[in-house]
mmCIF file of C-alpha atoms in Angstrom:
data_model
loop_
_atom_site.group_PDB
_atom_site.id
_atom_site.type_symbol
_atom_site.label_atom_id
_atom_site.label_comp_id
_atom_site.label_asym_id
_atom_site.label_seq_id
_atom_site.Cartn_x
_atom_site.Cartn_y
_atom_site.Cartn_z
ATOM 1 C CA MET A 1 0.000 0.000 0.000
ATOM 2 C CA ARG A 2 1.154 3.510 -0.763
ATOM 3 C CA ILE A 3 0.816 6.106 1.984
ATOM 4 C CA ALA A 4 1.668 9.790 2.069
ATOM 5 C CA LEU A 5 2.850 12.275 4.678
ATOM 6 C CA GLY A 6 1.848 15.907 4.286
ATOM 7 C CA GLN A 7 4.390 18.155 6.015
ATOM 8 C CA LEU A 8 2.650 21.462 6.721
ATOM 9 C CA ALA A 9 3.573 24.884 8.062
ATOM 10 C CA SER A 10 0.282 25.446 9.864
ATOM 11 C CA GLY A 11 -0.532 28.751 11.528
ATOM 12 C CA THR A 12 -3.484 30.421 13.181
ATOM 13 C CA ASP A 13 -5.462 30.859 9.938
ATOM 14 C CA THR A 14 -7.557 27.701 10.000
ATOM 15 C CA ALA A 15 -9.040 28.323 6.554
ATOM 16 C CA ALA A 16 -5.545 28.623 5.051
ATOM 17 C CA ASN A 17 -4.458 25.448 6.855
ATOM 18 C CA LEU A 18 -7.425 23.553 5.422
ATOM 19 C CA ARG A 19 -6.613 24.796 1.923
ATOM 20 C CA ALA A 20 -3.064 23.466 2.309
ATOM 21 C CA ILE A 21 -4.418 20.117 3.529
ATOM 22 C CA ASP A 22 -6.753 19.988 0.526
ATOM 23 C CA ALA A 23 -3.919 20.708 -1.919
ATOM 24 C CA PHE A 24 -1.574 18.159 -0.351
ATOM 25 C CA ALA A 25 -4.320 15.516 -0.153
ATOM 26 C CA GLY A 26 -4.875 16.006 -3.880
ATOM 27 C CA ARG A 27 -1.167 15.519 -4.560
ATOM 28 C CA ALA A 28 -1.107 12.391 -2.394
ATOM 29 C CA ALA A 29 -4.121 10.889 -4.163
ATOM 30 C CA ALA A 30 -2.649 11.688 -7.584
ATOM 31 C CA ALA A 31 0.500 9.799 -6.557
ATOM 32 C CA GLY A 32 -1.570 6.730 -5.742
ATOM 33 C CA ALA A 33 -1.666 6.977 -1.960
ATOM 34 C CA ALA A 34 -4.523 5.238 -0.157
ATOM 35 C CA LEU A 35 -3.910 7.306 2.996
ATOM 36 C CA VAL A 36 -2.368 10.688 3.750
ATOM 37 C CA ALA A 37 -1.362 11.777 7.259
ATOM 38 C CA PHE A 38 -0.873 15.360 8.415
ATOM 39 C CA PRO A 39 0.808 16.698 11.579
ATOM 40 C CA GLU A 40 -0.402 17.410 15.056
ATOM 41 C CA TYR A 41 -2.277 20.733 15.269
ATOM 42 C CA ALA A 42 -2.720 20.721 11.481
ATOM 43 C CA SER A 43 -5.831 22.911 11.726
ATOM 44 C CA TYR A 44 -4.454 25.488 14.205
ATOM 45 C CA GLU A 45 -0.887 26.000 15.380
ATOM 46 C CA LYS A 46 1.461 28.592 16.848
ATOM 47 C CA LYS A 47 4.851 28.501 18.522
ATOM 48 C CA LYS A 48 3.491 28.482 22.085
ATOM 49 C CA ILE A 49 0.266 26.854 23.216
ATOM 50 C CA ASP A 50 -1.972 29.397 24.912
ATOM 51 C CA ALA A 51 -5.630 30.222 25.611
ATOM 52 C CA THR A 52 -6.325 30.685 21.901
ATOM 53 C CA PHE A 53 -6.223 26.898 21.461
ATOM 54 C CA PRO A 54 -9.322 26.102 23.557
ATOM 55 C CA ALA A 55 -10.924 29.207 22.037
ATOM 56 C CA ALA A 56 -10.362 27.700 18.568
ATOM 57 C CA ALA A 57 -11.596 24.243 19.583
ATOM 58 C CA GLN A 58 -14.547 22.600 17.850
ATOM 59 C CA PRO A 59 -16.398 19.307 18.175
ATOM 60 C CA LEU A 60 -15.324 16.687 15.654
ATOM 61 C CA ASP A 61 -18.535 17.261 13.700
ATOM 62 C CA GLY A 62 -17.911 21.026 13.567
ATOM 63 C CA GLU A 63 -16.776 23.042 10.551
ATOM 64 C CA VAL A 64 -13.160 21.806 10.634
ATOM 65 C CA GLY A 65 -14.150 18.148 10.896
ATOM 66 C CA ALA A 66 -16.753 18.572 8.176
ATOM 67 C CA GLU A 67 -14.190 20.112 5.811
ATOM 68 C CA LEU A 68 -11.646 17.367 6.514
ATOM 69 C CA SER A 69 -14.366 14.829 5.740
ATOM 70 C CA ARG A 70 -15.135 16.596 2.462
ATOM 71 C CA ILE A 71 -11.438 16.704 1.520
ATOM 72 C CA ALA A 72 -11.069 12.954 2.108
ATOM 73 C CA ALA A 73 -14.181 12.188 0.049
ATOM 74 C CA ARG A 74 -13.257 14.669 -2.703
ATOM 75 C CA HIS A 75 -9.888 13.016 -3.285
ATOM 76 C CA ARG A 76 -11.004 9.477 -2.384
ATOM 77 C CA VAL A 77 -8.173 9.082 0.096
ATOM 78 C CA ALA A 78 -8.145 8.240 3.804
ATOM 79 C CA LEU A 79 -6.928 11.230 5.801
ATOM 80 C CA VAL A 80 -5.523 11.775 9.294
ATOM 81 C CA ALA A 81 -5.002 15.273 10.691
ATOM 82 C CA GLY A 82 -4.423 16.919 14.048
ATOM 83 C CA VAL A 83 -7.285 19.134 15.222
ATOM 84 C CA VAL A 84 -8.132 21.126 18.333
ATOM 85 C CA GLU A 85 -11.218 19.426 19.719
ATOM 86 C CA SER A 86 -13.666 20.767 22.303
ATOM 87 C CA SER A 87 -13.561 19.053 25.664
ATOM 88 C CA PRO A 88 -15.944 19.192 28.643
ATOM 89 C CA ASP A 89 -13.583 21.796 30.169
ATOM 90 C CA PRO A 90 -14.012 25.104 28.291
ATOM 91 C CA ALA A 91 -10.545 26.215 29.445
ATOM 92 C CA ARG A 92 -8.814 23.171 27.940
ATOM 93 C CA ALA A 93 -9.199 21.446 24.572
ATOM 94 C CA TYR A 94 -8.268 17.988 23.393
ATOM 95 C CA ASN A 95 -5.246 17.571 21.112
ATOM 96 C CA THR A 96 -6.906 15.119 18.734
ATOM 97 C CA LEU A 97 -5.997 13.124 15.645
ATOM 98 C CA ALA A 98 -9.078 12.631 13.475
ATOM 99 C CA ALA A 99 -9.037 9.862 10.861
ATOM 100 C CA PHE A 100 -11.482 9.908 7.952
ATOM 101 C CA GLY A 101 -12.063 7.227 5.336
ATOM 102 C CA ALA A 102 -12.055 7.760 1.594
ATOM 103 C CA ASP A 103 -15.849 8.049 1.803
ATOM 104 C CA GLY A 104 -15.550 10.891 4.318
ATOM 105 C CA GLY A 105 -16.706 8.829 7.278
ATOM 106 C CA LEU A 106 -14.969 9.192 10.639
ATOM 107 C CA LEU A 107 -12.791 6.118 11.219
ATOM 108 C CA ALA A 108 -11.187 6.995 14.553
ATOM 109 C CA ALA A 109 -10.339 9.836 16.920
ATOM 110 C CA TYR A 110 -7.271 9.712 19.146
ATOM 111 C CA ARG A 111 -6.870 12.232 21.972
ATOM 112 C CA LYS A 112 -3.265 12.740 23.019
ATOM 113 C CA ILE A 113 -2.323 10.771 26.129
ATOM 114 C CA HIS A 114 1.076 12.262 27.022
ATOM 115 C CA LEU A 115 0.959 16.050 27.056
ATOM 116 C CA PHE A 116 4.136 18.042 26.422
ATOM 117 C CA ASP A 117 4.949 19.435 29.851
ATOM 118 C CA ALA A 118 8.665 19.662 29.108
ATOM 119 C CA GLN A 119 11.334 21.917 27.607
ATOM 120 C CA GLY A 120 9.686 25.004 29.142
ATOM 121 C CA PHE A 121 6.245 24.148 27.686
ATOM 122 C CA GLN A 122 3.082 23.402 29.656
ATOM 123 C CA GLU A 123 0.661 21.879 27.166
ATOM 124 C CA SER A 124 -1.571 20.666 29.999
ATOM 125 C CA ALA A 125 -2.382 24.259 30.968
ATOM 126 C CA PHE A 126 -4.597 24.558 27.879
ATOM 127 C CA VAL A 127 -5.040 20.943 26.725
ATOM 128 C CA ALA A 128 -6.792 18.108 28.557
ATOM 129 C CA PRO A 129 -5.255 14.612 28.490
ATOM 130 C CA ALA A 130 -7.165 11.782 26.871
ATOM 131 C CA PRO A 131 -9.787 10.325 29.217
ATOM 132 C CA SER A 132 -8.778 6.835 28.038
ATOM 133 C CA THR A 133 -5.353 5.279 27.504
ATOM 134 C CA ASP A 134 -6.699 2.472 25.308
ATOM 135 C CA PRO A 135 -4.861 2.098 21.961
ATOM 136 C CA VAL A 136 -6.672 3.682 19.005
ATOM 137 C CA THR A 137 -6.441 1.920 15.648
ATOM 138 C CA PHE A 138 -8.304 1.831 12.340
ATOM 139 C CA ASP A 139 -8.107 -0.199 9.136
ATOM 140 C CA VAL A 140 -7.571 0.958 5.550
ATOM 141 C CA GLY A 141 -7.011 -1.368 2.600
ATOM 142 C CA GLY A 142 -6.353 -4.400 4.767
ATOM 143 C CA LEU A 143 -3.726 -2.669 6.930
ATOM 144 C CA ARG A 144 -4.158 -1.597 10.527
ATOM 145 C CA PHE A 145 -2.905 1.843 11.524
ATOM 146 C CA GLY A 146 -2.208 2.938 15.102
ATOM 147 C CA LEU A 147 -2.307 6.556 16.243
ATOM 148 C CA LEU A 148 0.045 8.439 18.534
ATOM 149 C CA THR A 149 0.983 12.090 18.853
ATOM 150 C CA CYS A 150 4.402 13.726 19.193
ATOM 151 C CA TYR A 151 5.524 13.386 22.849
ATOM 152 C CA ASP A 152 3.918 9.907 22.913
ATOM 153 C CA LEU A 153 6.985 8.727 20.957
ATOM 154 C CA ARG A 154 9.032 8.939 24.154
ATOM 155 C CA PHE A 155 6.846 6.281 25.826
ATOM 156 C CA PRO A 156 7.668 2.919 24.205
ATOM 157 C CA GLU A 157 4.889 1.105 26.034
ATOM 158 C CA GLN A 158 2.310 3.088 24.048
ATOM 159 C CA ALA A 159 3.763 1.962 20.728
ATOM 160 C CA GLN A 160 3.905 -1.584 22.086
ATOM 161 C CA ALA A 161 0.207 -1.437 23.048
ATOM 162 C CA LEU A 162 -0.651 -0.304 19.509
ATOM 163 C CA SER A 163 1.437 -3.149 18.104
ATOM 164 C CA ASP A 164 -0.283 -5.636 20.411
ATOM 165 C CA ALA A 165 -3.606 -4.286 19.098
ATOM 166 C CA GLY A 166 -2.573 -5.397 15.610
ATOM 167 C CA SER A 167 -1.110 -2.202 14.178
ATOM 168 C CA GLN A 168 1.185 -2.617 11.188
ATOM 169 C CA VAL A 169 1.843 1.093 10.682
ATOM 170 C CA LEU A 170 2.099 3.660 13.463
ATOM 171 C CA LEU A 171 1.231 7.222 12.490
ATOM 172 C CA ALA A 172 3.191 9.596 14.712
ATOM 173 C CA CYS A 173 1.599 12.952 13.896
ATOM 174 C CA SER A 174 3.719 15.638 15.519
ATOM 175 C CA SER A 175 4.757 19.216 15.993
ATOM 176 C CA TRP A 176 8.177 18.310 17.387
ATOM 177 C CA VAL A 177 9.491 21.322 19.302
ATOM 178 C CA PRO A 178 12.981 22.378 18.094
ATOM 179 C CA GLY A 179 15.986 22.436 20.390
ATOM 180 C CA GLU A 180 19.375 20.889 21.052
ATOM 181 C CA LEU A 181 19.604 17.438 19.439
ATOM 182 C CA LYS A 182 15.831 17.400 18.885
ATOM 183 C CA THR A 183 16.007 16.450 15.194
ATOM 184 C CA ASN A 184 18.384 13.622 16.050
ATOM 185 C CA GLN A 185 16.018 12.448 18.797
ATOM 186 C CA TRP A 186 13.046 12.626 16.423
ATOM 187 C CA ARG A 187 14.733 10.390 13.863
ATOM 188 C CA THR A 188 16.120 8.035 16.542
ATOM 189 C CA LEU A 189 12.806 7.563 18.350
ATOM 190 C CA LEU A 190 10.909 6.868 15.129
ATOM 191 C CA ALA A 191 13.464 4.201 14.209
ATOM 192 C CA ALA A 192 13.489 2.755 17.733
ATOM 193 C CA ARG A 193 9.704 2.330 17.884
ATOM 194 C CA ALA A 194 9.859 0.628 14.464
ATOM 195 C CA ILE A 195 12.666 -1.748 15.485
ATOM 196 C CA GLU A 196 11.133 -2.621 18.866
ATOM 197 C CA ASN A 197 7.819 -3.611 17.307
ATOM 198 C CA SER A 198 8.915 -4.799 13.827
ATOM 199 C CA LEU A 199 6.523 -2.480 12.047
ATOM 200 C CA TYR A 200 6.448 0.772 10.079
ATOM 201 C CA VAL A 201 6.438 4.130 11.834
ATOM 202 C CA ALA A 202 5.419 7.171 9.816
ATOM 203 C CA GLY A 203 6.462 10.397 11.512
ATOM 204 C CA VAL A 204 4.870 13.508 10.012
ATOM 205 C CA SER A 205 5.841 16.832 11.553
ATOM 206 C CA GLN A 206 5.158 20.501 11.136
ATOM 207 C CA ALA A 207 7.821 22.420 9.211
ATOM 208 C CA PRO A 208 10.145 25.032 10.810
ATOM 209 C CA PRO A 209 10.136 27.365 12.612
ATOM 210 C CA VAL A 210 7.421 25.852 14.808
ATOM 211 C CA SER A 211 8.829 22.347 14.429
ATOM 212 C CA VAL A 212 11.757 20.446 12.922
ATOM 213 C CA GLY A 213 10.279 19.094 9.685
ATOM 214 C CA ASN A 214 12.122 15.949 8.543
ATOM 215 C CA SER A 215 8.962 13.862 8.196
ATOM 216 C CA LEU A 216 9.936 10.286 7.421
ATOM 217 C CA LEU A 217 8.822 6.692 7.113
ATOM 218 C CA ALA A 218 10.867 4.191 9.144
ATOM 219 C CA GLY A 219 10.725 0.549 8.087
ATOM 220 C CA PRO A 220 10.495 -2.487 10.398
ATOM 221 C CA MET A 221 14.301 -2.750 10.594
ATOM 222 C CA GLY A 222 14.562 0.926 11.503
ATOM 223 C CA GLU A 223 15.687 1.936 8.021
ATOM 224 C CA VAL A 224 14.589 5.267 6.586
ATOM 225 C CA VAL A 225 12.359 4.358 3.638
ATOM 226 C CA ALA A 226 11.759 7.966 2.593
ATOM 227 C CA GLU A 227 12.264 11.393 4.166
ATOM 228 C CA LEU A 228 11.442 15.049 3.615
ATOM 229 C CA GLY A 229 13.654 18.000 4.496
ATOM 230 C CA LEU A 230 12.634 21.261 6.128
ATOM 231 C CA ASP A 231 10.126 22.676 3.648
ATOM 232 C CA PRO A 232 6.416 21.851 3.462
ATOM 233 C CA GLY A 233 5.746 19.044 1.019
ATOM 234 C CA VAL A 234 4.279 15.614 0.373
ATOM 235 C CA LEU A 235 6.194 12.366 0.825
ATOM 236 C CA THR A 236 4.844 9.131 -0.680
ATOM 237 C CA ALA A 237 6.180 5.661 0.070
ATOM 238 C CA ASP A 238 5.026 2.064 0.018
ATOM 239 C CA VAL A 239 4.535 -0.147 3.061
ATOM 240 C CA SER A 240 4.743 -3.933 2.713
ATOM 241 C CA PRO A 241 3.113 -6.370 5.151
ATOM 242 C CA ASP A 242 5.334 -9.088 3.656
ATOM 243 C CA SER A 243 8.479 -7.163 4.637
ATOM 244 C CA MET A 244 7.155 -6.766 8.155
ATOM 245 C CA ALA A 245 6.339 -10.481 8.387
ATOM 246 C CA GLU A 246 9.845 -11.363 7.197
ATOM 247 C CA VAL A 247 11.440 -9.183 9.879
ATOM 248 C CA ARG A 248 9.220 -10.769 12.526
ATOM 249 C CA ARG A 249 10.276 -14.227 11.301
ATOM 250 C CA HIS A 250 13.922 -13.345 11.911
ATOM 251 C CA PHE A 251 13.282 -11.449 15.175
ATOM 252 C CA PRO A 252 10.260 -13.071 16.889
ATOM 253 C CA VAL A 253 10.277 -10.691 19.841
ATOM 254 C CA HIS A 254 6.472 -10.657 19.973
ATOM 255 C CA ARG A 255 6.484 -14.338 20.942
ATOM 256 C CA GLN A 256 9.547 -14.112 23.167
ATOM 257 C CA ARG A 257 8.541 -11.208 25.391
ATOM 258 C CA ARG A 258 8.416 -12.252 29.060
ATOM 259 C CA LEU A 259 7.664 -8.913 30.711
ATOM 260 C CA ARG A 260 3.981 -7.984 30.695
#
């Protein structure tokens, strides 16, 4: 199956962000992708999370969700994008990944579990953590995709739970905050989660200056299958269940694990 990663430079103009998503989804579909993933906070982003995020929040069936659904259906491609979702607390939103099928139907919604209270940031001041820590997956074209967001990459047990739930591709939709060695950590953690679980990990990030760019697809041996640089753009690459099965035949860690 061919998948695509749409590396954006989202800002506070939600309408402009949606137009960029539409254009990139069209490019992904034209390249033969069955699914295109966009970064965390694809619909609304700025360098520091503040009170404007819950102010911009909408329910998943609001205008932003409806437009993402239309984009997926228009291009006949499954689509995953980070949105700011309303929560029961008006002062805090959910940081949500919404997945839509090629028919526009909602396939899954993942609310970020591990909030970025690190590196001088306090995401939890304006964002509520997911009420559930259950793994969130969905199926497209016979493959199972697992969802995680940015800081979640630093918690290997979450990727393992998604793998145990049958995921063959993890979509790590991110706005990876820049800093010392952060690009190196981004690439290393994507590869590590792939190697640990013998699956594909697709890391799609916002472009600089908000984030580090370098969206990439890591294969089940940790190899970089394809990678973007710093500019916004669309990456397409193929994922192979047969390759994943071959790696698991050589390294049967799923059967050998003793710690539960």
